[in-house]
Tab-separated table of C-alpha atoms and ligand atoms in Angstrom:
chain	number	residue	atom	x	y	z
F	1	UNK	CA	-186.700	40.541	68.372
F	2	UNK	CA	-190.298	41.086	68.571
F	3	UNK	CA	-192.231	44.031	66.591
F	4	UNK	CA	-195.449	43.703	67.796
F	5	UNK	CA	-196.714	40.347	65.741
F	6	UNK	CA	-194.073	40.015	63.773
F	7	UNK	CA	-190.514	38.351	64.588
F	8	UNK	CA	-187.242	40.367	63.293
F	9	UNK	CA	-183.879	38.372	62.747
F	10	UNK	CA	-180.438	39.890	61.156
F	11	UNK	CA	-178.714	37.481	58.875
F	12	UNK	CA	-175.719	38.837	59.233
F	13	UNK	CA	-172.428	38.092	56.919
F	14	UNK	CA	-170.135	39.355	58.707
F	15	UNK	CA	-167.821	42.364	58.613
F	16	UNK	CA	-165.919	44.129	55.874
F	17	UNK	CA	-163.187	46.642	54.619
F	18	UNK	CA	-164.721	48.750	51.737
F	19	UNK	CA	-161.497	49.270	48.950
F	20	UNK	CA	-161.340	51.765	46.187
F	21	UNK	CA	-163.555	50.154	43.655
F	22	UNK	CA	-166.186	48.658	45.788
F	23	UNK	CA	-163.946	46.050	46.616
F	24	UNK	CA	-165.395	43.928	49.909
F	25	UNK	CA	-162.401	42.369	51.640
F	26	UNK	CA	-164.273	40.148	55.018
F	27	UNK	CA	-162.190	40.534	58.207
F	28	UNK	CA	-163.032	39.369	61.884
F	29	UNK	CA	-164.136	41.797	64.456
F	30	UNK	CA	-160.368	41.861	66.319
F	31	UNK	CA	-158.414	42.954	62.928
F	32	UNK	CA	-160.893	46.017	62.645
F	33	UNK	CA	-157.804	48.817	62.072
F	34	UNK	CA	-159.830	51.979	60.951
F	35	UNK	CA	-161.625	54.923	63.426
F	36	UNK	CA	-165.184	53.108	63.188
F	37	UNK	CA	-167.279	54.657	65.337
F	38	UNK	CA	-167.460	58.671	64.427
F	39	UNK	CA	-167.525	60.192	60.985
F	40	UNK	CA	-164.969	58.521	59.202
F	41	UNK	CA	-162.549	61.043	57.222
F	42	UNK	CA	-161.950	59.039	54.438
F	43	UNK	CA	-158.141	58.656	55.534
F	44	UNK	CA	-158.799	55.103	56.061
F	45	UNK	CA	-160.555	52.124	54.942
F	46	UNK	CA	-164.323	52.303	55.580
F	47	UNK	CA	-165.539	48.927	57.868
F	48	UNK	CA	-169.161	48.115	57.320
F	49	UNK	CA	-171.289	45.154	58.557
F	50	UNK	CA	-173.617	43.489	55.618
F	51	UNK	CA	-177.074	42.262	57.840
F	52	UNK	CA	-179.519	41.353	55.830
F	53	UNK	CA	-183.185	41.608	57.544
F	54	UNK	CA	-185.389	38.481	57.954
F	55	UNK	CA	-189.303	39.146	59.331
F	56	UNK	CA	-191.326	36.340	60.224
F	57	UNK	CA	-195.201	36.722	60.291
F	58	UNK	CA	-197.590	32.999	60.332
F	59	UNK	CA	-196.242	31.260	57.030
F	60	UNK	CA	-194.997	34.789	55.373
F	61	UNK	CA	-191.409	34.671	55.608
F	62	UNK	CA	-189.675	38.081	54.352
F	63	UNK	CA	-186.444	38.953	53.648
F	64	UNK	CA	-185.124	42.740	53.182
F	65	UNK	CA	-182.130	43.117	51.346
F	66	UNK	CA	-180.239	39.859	49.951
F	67	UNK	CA	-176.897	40.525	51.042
F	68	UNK	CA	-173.263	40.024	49.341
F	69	UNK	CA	-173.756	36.500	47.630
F	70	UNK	CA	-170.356	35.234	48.751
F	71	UNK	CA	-170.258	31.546	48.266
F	72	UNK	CA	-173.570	31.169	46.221
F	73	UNK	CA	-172.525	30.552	42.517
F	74	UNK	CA	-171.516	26.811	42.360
F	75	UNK	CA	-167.564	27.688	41.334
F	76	UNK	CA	-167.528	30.362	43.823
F	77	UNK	CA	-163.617	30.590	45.418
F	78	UNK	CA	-165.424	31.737	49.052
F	79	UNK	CA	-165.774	28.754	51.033
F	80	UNK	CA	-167.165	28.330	54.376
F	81	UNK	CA	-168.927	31.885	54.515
F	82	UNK	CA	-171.963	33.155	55.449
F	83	UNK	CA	-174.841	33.946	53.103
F	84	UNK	CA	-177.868	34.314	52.765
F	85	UNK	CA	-178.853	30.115	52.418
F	86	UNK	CA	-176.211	29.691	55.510
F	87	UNK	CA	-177.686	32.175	57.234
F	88	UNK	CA	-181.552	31.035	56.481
F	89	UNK	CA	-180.567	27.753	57.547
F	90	UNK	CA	-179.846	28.983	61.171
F	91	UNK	CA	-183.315	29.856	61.779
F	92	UNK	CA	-184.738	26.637	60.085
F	93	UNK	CA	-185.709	27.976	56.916
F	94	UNK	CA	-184.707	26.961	53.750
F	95	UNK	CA	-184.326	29.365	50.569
F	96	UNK	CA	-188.029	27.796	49.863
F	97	UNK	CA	-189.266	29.035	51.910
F	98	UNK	CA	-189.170	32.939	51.550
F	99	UNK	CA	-192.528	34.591	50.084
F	100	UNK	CA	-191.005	38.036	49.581
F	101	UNK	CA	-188.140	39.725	49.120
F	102	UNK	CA	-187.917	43.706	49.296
F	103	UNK	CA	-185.328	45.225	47.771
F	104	UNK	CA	-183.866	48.846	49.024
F	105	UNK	CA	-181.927	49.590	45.816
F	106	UNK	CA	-179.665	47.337	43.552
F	107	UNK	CA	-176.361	48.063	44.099
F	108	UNK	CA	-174.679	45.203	44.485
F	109	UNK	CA	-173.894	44.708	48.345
F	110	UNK	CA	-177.764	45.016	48.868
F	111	UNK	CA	-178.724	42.886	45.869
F	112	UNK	CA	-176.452	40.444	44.733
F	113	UNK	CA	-177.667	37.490	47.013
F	114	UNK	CA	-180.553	37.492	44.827
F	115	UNK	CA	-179.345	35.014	41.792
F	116	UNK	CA	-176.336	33.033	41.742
F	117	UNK	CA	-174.585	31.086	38.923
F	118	UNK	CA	-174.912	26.863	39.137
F	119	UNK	CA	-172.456	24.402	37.986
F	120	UNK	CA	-173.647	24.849	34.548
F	121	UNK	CA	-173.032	28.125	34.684
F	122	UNK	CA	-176.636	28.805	34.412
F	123	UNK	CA	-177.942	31.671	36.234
F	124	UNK	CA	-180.769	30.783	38.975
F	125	UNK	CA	-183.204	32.851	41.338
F	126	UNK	CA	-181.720	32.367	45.437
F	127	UNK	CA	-185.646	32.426	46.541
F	128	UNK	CA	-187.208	31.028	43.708
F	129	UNK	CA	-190.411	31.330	45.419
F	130	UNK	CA	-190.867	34.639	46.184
F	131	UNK	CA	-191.318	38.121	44.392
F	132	UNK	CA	-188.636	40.832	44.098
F	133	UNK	CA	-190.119	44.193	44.871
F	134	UNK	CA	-188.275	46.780	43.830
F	135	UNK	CA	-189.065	50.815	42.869
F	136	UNK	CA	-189.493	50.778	38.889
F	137	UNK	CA	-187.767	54.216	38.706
F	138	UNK	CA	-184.604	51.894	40.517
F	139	UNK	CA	-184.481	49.047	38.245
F	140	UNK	CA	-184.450	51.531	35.252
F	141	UNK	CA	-182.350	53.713	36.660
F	142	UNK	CA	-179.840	50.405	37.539
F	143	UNK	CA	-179.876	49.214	33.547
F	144	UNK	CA	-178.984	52.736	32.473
F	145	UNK	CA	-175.856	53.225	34.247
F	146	UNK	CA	-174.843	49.764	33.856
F	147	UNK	CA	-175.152	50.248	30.068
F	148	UNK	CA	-172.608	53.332	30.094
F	149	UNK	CA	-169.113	52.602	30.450
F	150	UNK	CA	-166.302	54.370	32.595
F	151	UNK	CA	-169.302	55.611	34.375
F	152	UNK	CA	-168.251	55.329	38.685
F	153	UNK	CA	-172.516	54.862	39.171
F	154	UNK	CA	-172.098	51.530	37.021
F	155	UNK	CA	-169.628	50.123	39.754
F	156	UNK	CA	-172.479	49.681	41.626
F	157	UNK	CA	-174.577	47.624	40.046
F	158	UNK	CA	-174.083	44.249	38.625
F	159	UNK	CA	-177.350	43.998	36.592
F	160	UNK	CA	-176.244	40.786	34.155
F	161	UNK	CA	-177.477	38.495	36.965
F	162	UNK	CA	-180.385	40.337	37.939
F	163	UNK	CA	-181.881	40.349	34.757
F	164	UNK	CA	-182.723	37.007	35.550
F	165	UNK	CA	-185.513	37.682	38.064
F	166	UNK	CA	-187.325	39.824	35.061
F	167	UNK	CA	-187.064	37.345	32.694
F	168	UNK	CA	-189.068	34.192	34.851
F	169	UNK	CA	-191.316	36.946	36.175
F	170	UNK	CA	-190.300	37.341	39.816
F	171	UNK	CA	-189.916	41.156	40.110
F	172	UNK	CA	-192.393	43.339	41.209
F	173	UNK	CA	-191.991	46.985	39.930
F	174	UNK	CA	-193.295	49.061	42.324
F	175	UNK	CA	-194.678	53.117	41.132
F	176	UNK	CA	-196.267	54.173	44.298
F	177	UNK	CA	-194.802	56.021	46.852
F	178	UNK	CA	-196.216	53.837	49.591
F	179	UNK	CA	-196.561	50.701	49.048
F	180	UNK	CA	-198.450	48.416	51.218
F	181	UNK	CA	-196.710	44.634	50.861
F	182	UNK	CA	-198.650	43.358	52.944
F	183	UNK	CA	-200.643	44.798	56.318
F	184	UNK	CA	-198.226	46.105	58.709
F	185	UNK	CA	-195.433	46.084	56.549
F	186	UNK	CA	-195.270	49.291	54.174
F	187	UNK	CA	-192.505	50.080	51.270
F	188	UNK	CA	-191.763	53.704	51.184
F	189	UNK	CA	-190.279	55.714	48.418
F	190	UNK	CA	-187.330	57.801	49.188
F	191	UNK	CA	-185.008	58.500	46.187
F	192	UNK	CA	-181.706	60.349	48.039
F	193	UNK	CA	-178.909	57.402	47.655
F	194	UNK	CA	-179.957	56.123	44.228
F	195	UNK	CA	-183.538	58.026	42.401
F	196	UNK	CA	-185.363	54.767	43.264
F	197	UNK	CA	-184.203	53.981	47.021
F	198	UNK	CA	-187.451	52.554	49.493
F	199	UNK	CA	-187.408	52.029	52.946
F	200	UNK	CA	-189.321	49.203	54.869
F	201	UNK	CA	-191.940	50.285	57.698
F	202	UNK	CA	-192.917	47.090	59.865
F	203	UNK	CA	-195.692	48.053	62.587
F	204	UNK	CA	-198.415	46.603	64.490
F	205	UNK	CA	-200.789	48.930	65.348
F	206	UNK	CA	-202.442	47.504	68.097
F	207	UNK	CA	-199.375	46.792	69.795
F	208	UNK	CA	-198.605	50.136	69.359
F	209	UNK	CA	-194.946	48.682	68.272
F	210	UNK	CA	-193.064	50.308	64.966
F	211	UNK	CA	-189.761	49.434	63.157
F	212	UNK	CA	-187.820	51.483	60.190
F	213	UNK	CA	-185.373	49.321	57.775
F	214	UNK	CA	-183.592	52.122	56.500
F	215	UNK	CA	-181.247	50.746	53.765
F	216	UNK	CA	-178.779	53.118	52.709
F	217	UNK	CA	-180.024	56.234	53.678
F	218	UNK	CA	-179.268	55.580	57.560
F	219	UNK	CA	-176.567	52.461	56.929
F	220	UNK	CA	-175.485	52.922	60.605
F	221	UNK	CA	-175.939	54.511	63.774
F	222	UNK	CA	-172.458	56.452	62.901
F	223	UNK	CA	-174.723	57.975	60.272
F	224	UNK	CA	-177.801	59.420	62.568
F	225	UNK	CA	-176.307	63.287	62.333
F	226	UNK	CA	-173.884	62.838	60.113
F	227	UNK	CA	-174.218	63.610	56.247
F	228	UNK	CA	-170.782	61.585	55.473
F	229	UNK	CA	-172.994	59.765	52.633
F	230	UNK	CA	-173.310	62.282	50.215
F	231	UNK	CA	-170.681	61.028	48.367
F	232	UNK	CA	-171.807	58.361	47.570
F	233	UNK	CA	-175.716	59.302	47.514
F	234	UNK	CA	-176.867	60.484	44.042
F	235	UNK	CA	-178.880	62.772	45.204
F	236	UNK	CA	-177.444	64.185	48.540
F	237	UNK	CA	-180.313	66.798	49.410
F	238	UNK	CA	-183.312	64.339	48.845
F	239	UNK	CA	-181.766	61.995	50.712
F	240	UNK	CA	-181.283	64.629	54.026
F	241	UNK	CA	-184.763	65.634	53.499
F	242	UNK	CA	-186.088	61.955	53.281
F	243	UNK	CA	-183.627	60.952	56.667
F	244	UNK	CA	-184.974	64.371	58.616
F	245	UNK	CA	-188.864	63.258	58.284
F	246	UNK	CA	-188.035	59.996	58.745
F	247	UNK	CA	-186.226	60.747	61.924
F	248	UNK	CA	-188.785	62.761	63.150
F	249	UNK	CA	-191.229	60.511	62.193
F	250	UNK	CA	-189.332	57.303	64.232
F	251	UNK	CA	-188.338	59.741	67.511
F	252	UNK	CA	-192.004	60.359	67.978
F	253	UNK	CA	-193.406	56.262	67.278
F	254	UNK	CA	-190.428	55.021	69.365
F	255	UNK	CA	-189.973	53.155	66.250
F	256	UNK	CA	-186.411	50.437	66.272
F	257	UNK	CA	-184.686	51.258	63.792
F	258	UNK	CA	-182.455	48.652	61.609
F	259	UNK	CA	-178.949	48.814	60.864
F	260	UNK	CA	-177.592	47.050	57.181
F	261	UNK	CA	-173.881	48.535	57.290
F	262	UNK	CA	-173.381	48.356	61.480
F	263	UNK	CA	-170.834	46.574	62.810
F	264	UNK	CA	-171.827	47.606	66.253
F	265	UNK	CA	-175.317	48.662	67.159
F	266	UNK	CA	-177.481	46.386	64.727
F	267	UNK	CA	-180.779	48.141	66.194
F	268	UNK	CA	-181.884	50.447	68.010
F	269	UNK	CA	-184.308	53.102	69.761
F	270	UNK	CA	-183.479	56.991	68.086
F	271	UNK	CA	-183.390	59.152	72.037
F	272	UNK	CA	-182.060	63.050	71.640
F	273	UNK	CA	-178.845	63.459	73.494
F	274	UNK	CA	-177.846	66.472	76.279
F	275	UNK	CA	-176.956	68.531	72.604
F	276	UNK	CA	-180.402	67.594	71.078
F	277	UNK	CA	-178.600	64.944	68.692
F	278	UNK	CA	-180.282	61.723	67.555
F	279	UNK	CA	-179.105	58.721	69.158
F	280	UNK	CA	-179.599	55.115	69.811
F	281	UNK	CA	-180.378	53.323	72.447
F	282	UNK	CA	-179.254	49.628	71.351
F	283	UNK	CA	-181.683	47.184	71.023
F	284	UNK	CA	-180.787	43.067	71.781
F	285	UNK	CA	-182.082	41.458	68.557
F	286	UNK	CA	-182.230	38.049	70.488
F	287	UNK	CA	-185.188	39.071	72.736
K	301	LIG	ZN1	-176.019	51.601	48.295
Protein backbone atom coordinates (compact mmCIF):
# COMPACT_ATOMS: atom_id res chain seq x y z
CA UNK A 1 0.00 0.00 0.00
CA UNK A 2 0.78 3.50 -0.64
CA UNK A 3 1.38 6.23 2.28
CA UNK A 4 1.72 9.15 0.46
CA UNK A 5 5.55 8.68 -1.04
CA UNK A 6 6.34 5.93 0.62
CA UNK A 7 5.40 2.12 -0.21
CA UNK A 8 4.19 -0.16 2.92
CA UNK A 9 4.54 -4.08 2.65
CA UNK A 10 3.77 -6.76 5.64
CA UNK A 11 6.24 -9.56 5.74
CA UNK A 12 4.21 -11.68 7.27
CA UNK A 13 5.27 -15.22 9.02
CA UNK A 14 2.43 -16.58 9.41
CA UNK A 15 0.09 -17.45 12.27
CA UNK A 16 0.60 -18.76 15.77
CA UNK A 17 -0.72 -20.34 19.10
CA UNK A 18 0.89 -18.42 22.07
CA UNK A 19 1.66 -21.44 25.02
CA UNK A 20 2.39 -20.88 28.63
CA UNK A 21 5.96 -19.82 28.47
CA UNK A 22 6.02 -17.81 25.36
CA UNK A 23 6.02 -20.81 23.49
CA UNK A 24 5.13 -19.99 19.50
CA UNK A 25 3.61 -23.15 18.03
CA UNK A 26 2.85 -21.98 13.80
CA UNK A 27 -0.53 -23.34 12.61
CA UNK A 28 -2.45 -22.64 9.23
CA UNK A 29 -5.36 -20.35 9.12
CA UNK A 30 -8.11 -23.52 8.96
CA UNK A 31 -6.76 -25.23 12.39
CA UNK A 32 -7.34 -21.76 14.19
CA UNK A 33 -9.47 -23.47 17.39
CA UNK A 34 -9.61 -20.47 19.91
CA UNK A 35 -12.50 -17.36 20.07
CA UNK A 36 -10.12 -14.91 17.97
CA UNK A 37 -11.90 -12.13 17.23
CA UNK A 38 -13.30 -10.43 20.71
CA UNK A 39 -11.44 -10.14 23.97
CA UNK A 40 -10.04 -13.34 24.51
CA UNK A 41 -10.70 -14.72 28.23
CA UNK A 42 -7.68 -16.40 28.65
CA UNK A 43 -9.62 -19.88 28.65
CA UNK A 44 -7.88 -20.68 25.54
CA UNK A 45 -4.82 -20.44 23.60
CA UNK A 46 -4.12 -16.89 22.37
CA UNK A 47 -3.65 -16.91 18.14
CA UNK A 48 -1.55 -14.03 16.97
CA UNK A 49 -0.18 -13.17 13.47
CA UNK A 50 3.77 -12.08 13.50
CA UNK A 51 3.90 -9.21 10.32
CA UNK A 52 6.77 -7.59 10.29
CA UNK A 53 6.57 -3.98 8.47
CA UNK A 54 8.69 -3.22 5.36
CA UNK A 55 8.60 0.75 3.99
CA UNK A 56 10.12 1.54 0.85
CA UNK A 57 11.18 5.21 0.10
CA UNK A 58 13.97 5.85 -3.27
CA UNK A 59 16.99 3.54 -2.14
CA UNK A 60 15.94 3.67 1.82
CA UNK A 61 14.60 0.40 2.49
CA UNK A 62 13.14 0.09 6.23
CA UNK A 63 12.11 -2.56 8.14
CA UNK A 64 9.98 -2.26 11.55
CA UNK A 65 10.17 -5.02 13.74
CA UNK A 66 12.35 -8.23 12.70
CA UNK A 67 10.01 -10.85 13.36
CA UNK A 68 10.35 -14.54 14.98
CA UNK A 69 13.74 -15.73 13.34
CA UNK A 70 12.40 -19.20 12.57
CA UNK A 71 14.72 -20.86 10.18
CA UNK A 72 17.63 -18.25 10.34
CA UNK A 73 20.46 -19.87 12.48
CA UNK A 74 22.25 -22.33 10.08
CA UNK A 75 21.22 -25.67 12.38
CA UNK A 76 17.85 -24.32 12.79
CA UNK A 77 15.17 -27.58 12.95
CA UNK A 78 12.37 -25.06 11.06
CA UNK A 79 12.57 -25.75 7.53
CA UNK A 80 10.70 -24.28 4.77
CA UNK A 81 9.27 -21.21 6.85
CA UNK A 82 8.91 -17.84 6.42
CA UNK A 83 11.27 -15.17 7.75
CA UNK A 84 12.36 -12.32 7.46
CA UNK A 85 15.23 -13.19 4.34
CA UNK A 86 12.18 -15.41 2.76
CA UNK A 87 10.01 -12.86 3.13
CA UNK A 88 12.52 -9.91 1.78
CA UNK A 89 13.14 -12.03 -1.06
CA UNK A 90 9.44 -11.76 -2.24
CA UNK A 91 9.68 -8.20 -2.86
CA UNK A 92 13.21 -8.42 -4.53
CA UNK A 93 15.26 -7.35 -1.80
CA UNK A 94 17.90 -9.04 -0.31
CA UNK A 95 18.92 -8.76 3.55
CA UNK A 96 21.58 -6.13 1.90
CA UNK A 97 19.75 -4.27 1.21
CA UNK A 98 17.90 -2.80 4.34
CA UNK A 99 19.28 0.75 5.62
CA UNK A 100 17.29 0.73 8.85
CA UNK A 101 15.76 -1.22 11.12
CA UNK A 102 13.40 0.23 13.99
CA UNK A 103 12.87 -1.67 16.72
CA UNK A 104 9.46 -1.36 18.97
CA UNK A 105 10.87 -3.18 22.03
CA UNK A 106 13.05 -6.41 22.37
CA UNK A 107 11.11 -9.04 23.40
CA UNK A 108 11.78 -11.69 21.48
CA UNK A 109 8.81 -12.16 18.89
CA UNK A 110 9.56 -8.47 17.81
CA UNK A 111 13.35 -8.82 17.88
CA UNK A 112 14.76 -12.01 17.37
CA UNK A 113 15.01 -11.86 13.46
CA UNK A 114 17.68 -9.50 14.10
CA UNK A 115 20.94 -11.95 14.48
CA UNK A 116 21.02 -15.49 13.82
CA UNK A 117 23.64 -18.20 14.61
CA UNK A 118 25.87 -19.61 11.28
CA UNK A 119 27.24 -22.97 10.82
CA UNK A 120 30.05 -22.10 13.00
CA UNK A 121 27.97 -21.30 15.48
CA UNK A 122 29.05 -17.79 15.24
CA UNK A 123 26.54 -15.22 15.87
CA UNK A 124 25.88 -12.72 12.78
CA UNK A 125 23.77 -9.40 12.20
CA UNK A 126 20.37 -10.47 9.65
CA UNK A 127 20.83 -6.77 8.00
CA UNK A 128 24.30 -6.25 8.35
CA UNK A 129 23.91 -3.03 6.68
CA UNK A 130 21.69 -1.18 8.52
CA UNK A 131 21.35 0.45 12.09
CA UNK A 132 19.20 -0.89 14.96
CA UNK A 133 17.30 1.91 16.57
CA UNK A 134 16.08 1.19 19.59
CA UNK A 135 14.91 3.45 22.96
CA UNK A 136 18.14 3.36 25.33
CA UNK A 137 15.84 3.19 28.41
CA UNK A 138 14.62 -0.42 26.37
CA UNK A 139 17.86 -1.95 25.73
CA UNK A 140 18.82 -1.30 29.44
CA UNK A 141 15.84 -2.15 30.70
CA UNK A 142 16.09 -5.68 28.35
CA UNK A 143 19.82 -6.59 29.97
CA UNK A 144 18.44 -6.07 33.47
CA UNK A 145 15.75 -8.50 33.51
CA UNK A 146 17.57 -10.88 31.46
CA UNK A 147 20.33 -10.84 34.12
CA UNK A 148 17.78 -11.87 37.02
CA UNK A 149 16.71 -15.29 37.15
CA UNK A 150 13.14 -16.87 37.82
CA UNK A 151 12.13 -13.44 36.85
CA UNK A 152 8.60 -14.02 34.20
CA UNK A 153 9.93 -10.29 32.47
CA UNK A 154 13.24 -12.28 31.48
CA UNK A 155 11.05 -14.78 29.35
CA UNK A 156 10.82 -12.17 27.13
CA UNK A 157 13.86 -11.29 26.07
CA UNK A 158 16.61 -13.29 24.61
CA UNK A 159 19.42 -10.66 24.87
CA UNK A 160 22.65 -13.26 24.31
CA UNK A 161 22.15 -12.76 20.55
CA UNK A 162 21.39 -9.27 20.56
CA UNK A 163 24.35 -8.27 22.18
CA UNK A 164 25.83 -8.79 19.01
CA UNK A 165 24.48 -5.70 17.22
CA UNK A 166 26.26 -3.52 20.22
CA UNK A 167 29.33 -5.05 19.95
CA UNK A 168 30.05 -4.28 15.76
CA UNK A 169 28.31 -0.97 16.39
CA UNK A 170 24.95 -1.31 14.65
CA UNK A 171 22.53 -0.06 17.37
CA UNK A 172 21.35 3.20 17.66
CA UNK A 173 20.24 4.19 21.25
CA UNK A 174 17.72 6.49 20.94
CA UNK A 175 16.92 9.27 24.32
CA UNK A 176 14.46 11.50 22.71
CA UNK A 177 10.99 11.23 22.84
CA UNK A 178 10.55 11.92 19.15
CA UNK A 179 12.77 10.89 17.09
CA UNK A 180 12.98 11.91 13.57
CA UNK A 181 14.69 8.74 11.45
CA UNK A 182 14.44 10.21 8.72
CA UNK A 183 11.75 12.99 7.15
CA UNK A 184 8.38 11.61 7.23
CA UNK A 185 9.10 8.83 9.28
CA UNK A 186 9.14 9.72 13.17
CA UNK A 187 10.01 7.22 16.27
CA UNK A 188 7.87 8.02 19.18
CA UNK A 189 8.41 7.19 22.78
CA UNK A 190 5.69 5.46 24.58
CA UNK A 191 6.83 3.30 27.57
CA UNK A 192 3.28 1.28 28.61
CA UNK A 193 4.21 -2.50 27.39
CA UNK A 194 7.90 -2.47 28.33
CA UNK A 195 9.50 1.35 29.97
CA UNK A 196 11.21 1.76 26.57
CA UNK A 197 8.35 0.82 23.92
CA UNK A 198 8.32 3.45 20.50
CA UNK A 199 5.93 3.59 17.95
CA UNK A 200 6.63 4.38 14.18
CA UNK A 201 4.76 7.52 12.54
CA UNK A 202 5.14 7.34 8.58
CA UNK A 203 3.47 10.56 6.87
CA UNK A 204 3.72 12.64 3.92
CA UNK A 205 2.61 15.84 4.49
CA UNK A 206 1.83 17.07 1.29
CA UNK A 207 -0.14 14.20 0.48
CA UNK A 208 -1.87 14.82 3.41
CA UNK A 209 -1.50 10.79 3.96
CA UNK A 210 -0.47 9.38 7.71
CA UNK A 211 0.27 5.82 9.04
CA UNK A 212 0.79 4.57 12.90
CA UNK A 213 2.98 1.19 13.45
CA UNK A 214 1.84 0.58 16.76
CA UNK A 215 3.89 -2.42 18.06
CA UNK A 216 2.58 -3.80 21.10
CA UNK A 217 0.58 -1.28 22.47
CA UNK A 218 -2.31 -1.79 19.74
CA UNK A 219 -1.07 -5.59 18.53
CA UNK A 220 -4.52 -5.96 16.84
CA UNK A 221 -7.66 -4.54 15.90
CA UNK A 222 -9.22 -6.99 18.76
CA UNK A 223 -7.24 -4.61 20.96
CA UNK A 224 -8.74 -0.97 19.80
CA UNK A 225 -11.15 -0.77 23.17
CA UNK A 226 -10.03 -3.40 24.85
CA UNK A 227 -7.35 -3.22 27.76
CA UNK A 228 -6.84 -7.25 27.63
CA UNK A 229 -2.91 -6.32 27.51
CA UNK A 230 -2.30 -5.27 30.80
CA UNK A 231 -1.10 -8.38 31.70
CA UNK A 232 1.34 -8.54 29.96
CA UNK A 233 2.21 -4.63 29.69
CA UNK A 234 4.64 -3.49 32.44
CA UNK A 235 3.19 -0.60 32.89
CA UNK A 236 -0.63 -0.94 32.20
CA UNK A 237 -1.73 2.82 32.85
CA UNK A 238 1.06 4.47 30.63
CA UNK A 239 0.36 2.32 28.12
CA UNK A 240 -3.78 3.34 28.11
CA UNK A 241 -2.73 6.84 28.29
CA UNK A 242 -0.13 6.51 25.38
CA UNK A 243 -3.03 4.25 23.15
CA UNK A 244 -5.92 7.10 24.10
CA UNK A 245 -3.74 10.12 22.50
CA UNK A 246 -2.62 8.09 20.02
CA UNK A 247 -6.09 7.12 19.04
CA UNK A 248 -7.24 10.40 19.10
CA UNK A 249 -4.46 11.58 17.42
CA UNK A 250 -4.95 8.78 14.26
CA UNK A 251 -9.13 9.26 14.25
CA UNK A 252 -8.57 12.88 13.48
CA UNK A 253 -5.34 12.39 10.55
CA UNK A 254 -7.30 9.42 9.08
CA UNK A 255 -4.05 7.89 9.78
CA UNK A 256 -3.81 3.56 8.67
CA UNK A 257 -2.94 2.05 11.27
CA UNK A 258 -0.61 -1.29 11.29
CA UNK A 259 -1.32 -4.48 12.77
CA UNK A 260 2.00 -6.85 14.13
CA UNK A 261 -0.15 -9.59 16.10
CA UNK A 262 -3.45 -9.63 13.46
CA UNK A 263 -4.38 -12.52 11.97
CA UNK A 264 -7.25 -10.80 10.31
CA UNK A 265 -7.33 -7.11 9.63
CA UNK A 266 -3.49 -6.36 8.93
CA UNK A 267 -4.44 -2.49 8.46
CA UNK A 268 -6.70 -0.34 8.74
CA UNK A 269 -8.66 3.14 8.98
CA UNK A 270 -9.74 3.80 13.10
CA UNK A 271 -13.98 5.05 12.24
CA UNK A 272 -16.23 5.40 15.69
CA UNK A 273 -18.98 2.87 15.65
CA UNK A 274 -23.09 3.52 16.37
CA UNK A 275 -21.67 3.14 20.42
CA UNK A 276 -18.81 5.70 19.81
CA UNK A 277 -16.16 2.71 19.82
CA UNK A 278 -12.98 2.78 17.73
CA UNK A 279 -12.99 0.67 14.82
CA UNK A 280 -11.39 -0.29 11.63
CA UNK A 281 -12.18 -0.02 8.46
CA UNK A 282 -9.73 -2.67 6.71
CA UNK A 283 -7.33 -1.51 4.50
CA UNK A 284 -6.00 -3.93 1.22
CA UNK A 285 -2.21 -3.78 1.73
CA UNK A 286 -1.81 -4.83 -2.03
CA UNK A 287 -3.08 -1.47 -3.44
ZN1 LIG B 1 5.86 -7.42 23.45
Amino acid sequence: MKVGRFTIEQLSEGIFEVYDGNNFKKVSSTEITGKTKDLPDFGFVPTVGIDPILVLHGNQVILLDTGLGWGLDKGSSYTNTSNLITNLDIFGLTPEDVTHVVLTHLHFDHAAGSTFVNSKAETNITLPNAHYFVQKLEWYYAIEQAMQADNIAATHYQMDELYKLHAEDKLVLITDSLFELLPGIQLIHTGGHTPGHQIVKIFDEEANEFAYYLGDLLPSEAHLNHYFMQSLDVDPLAAKKAKTILLRQAFNEQATLLFYHSIYAKAGVLFKDENKQYAIEPVNMSY
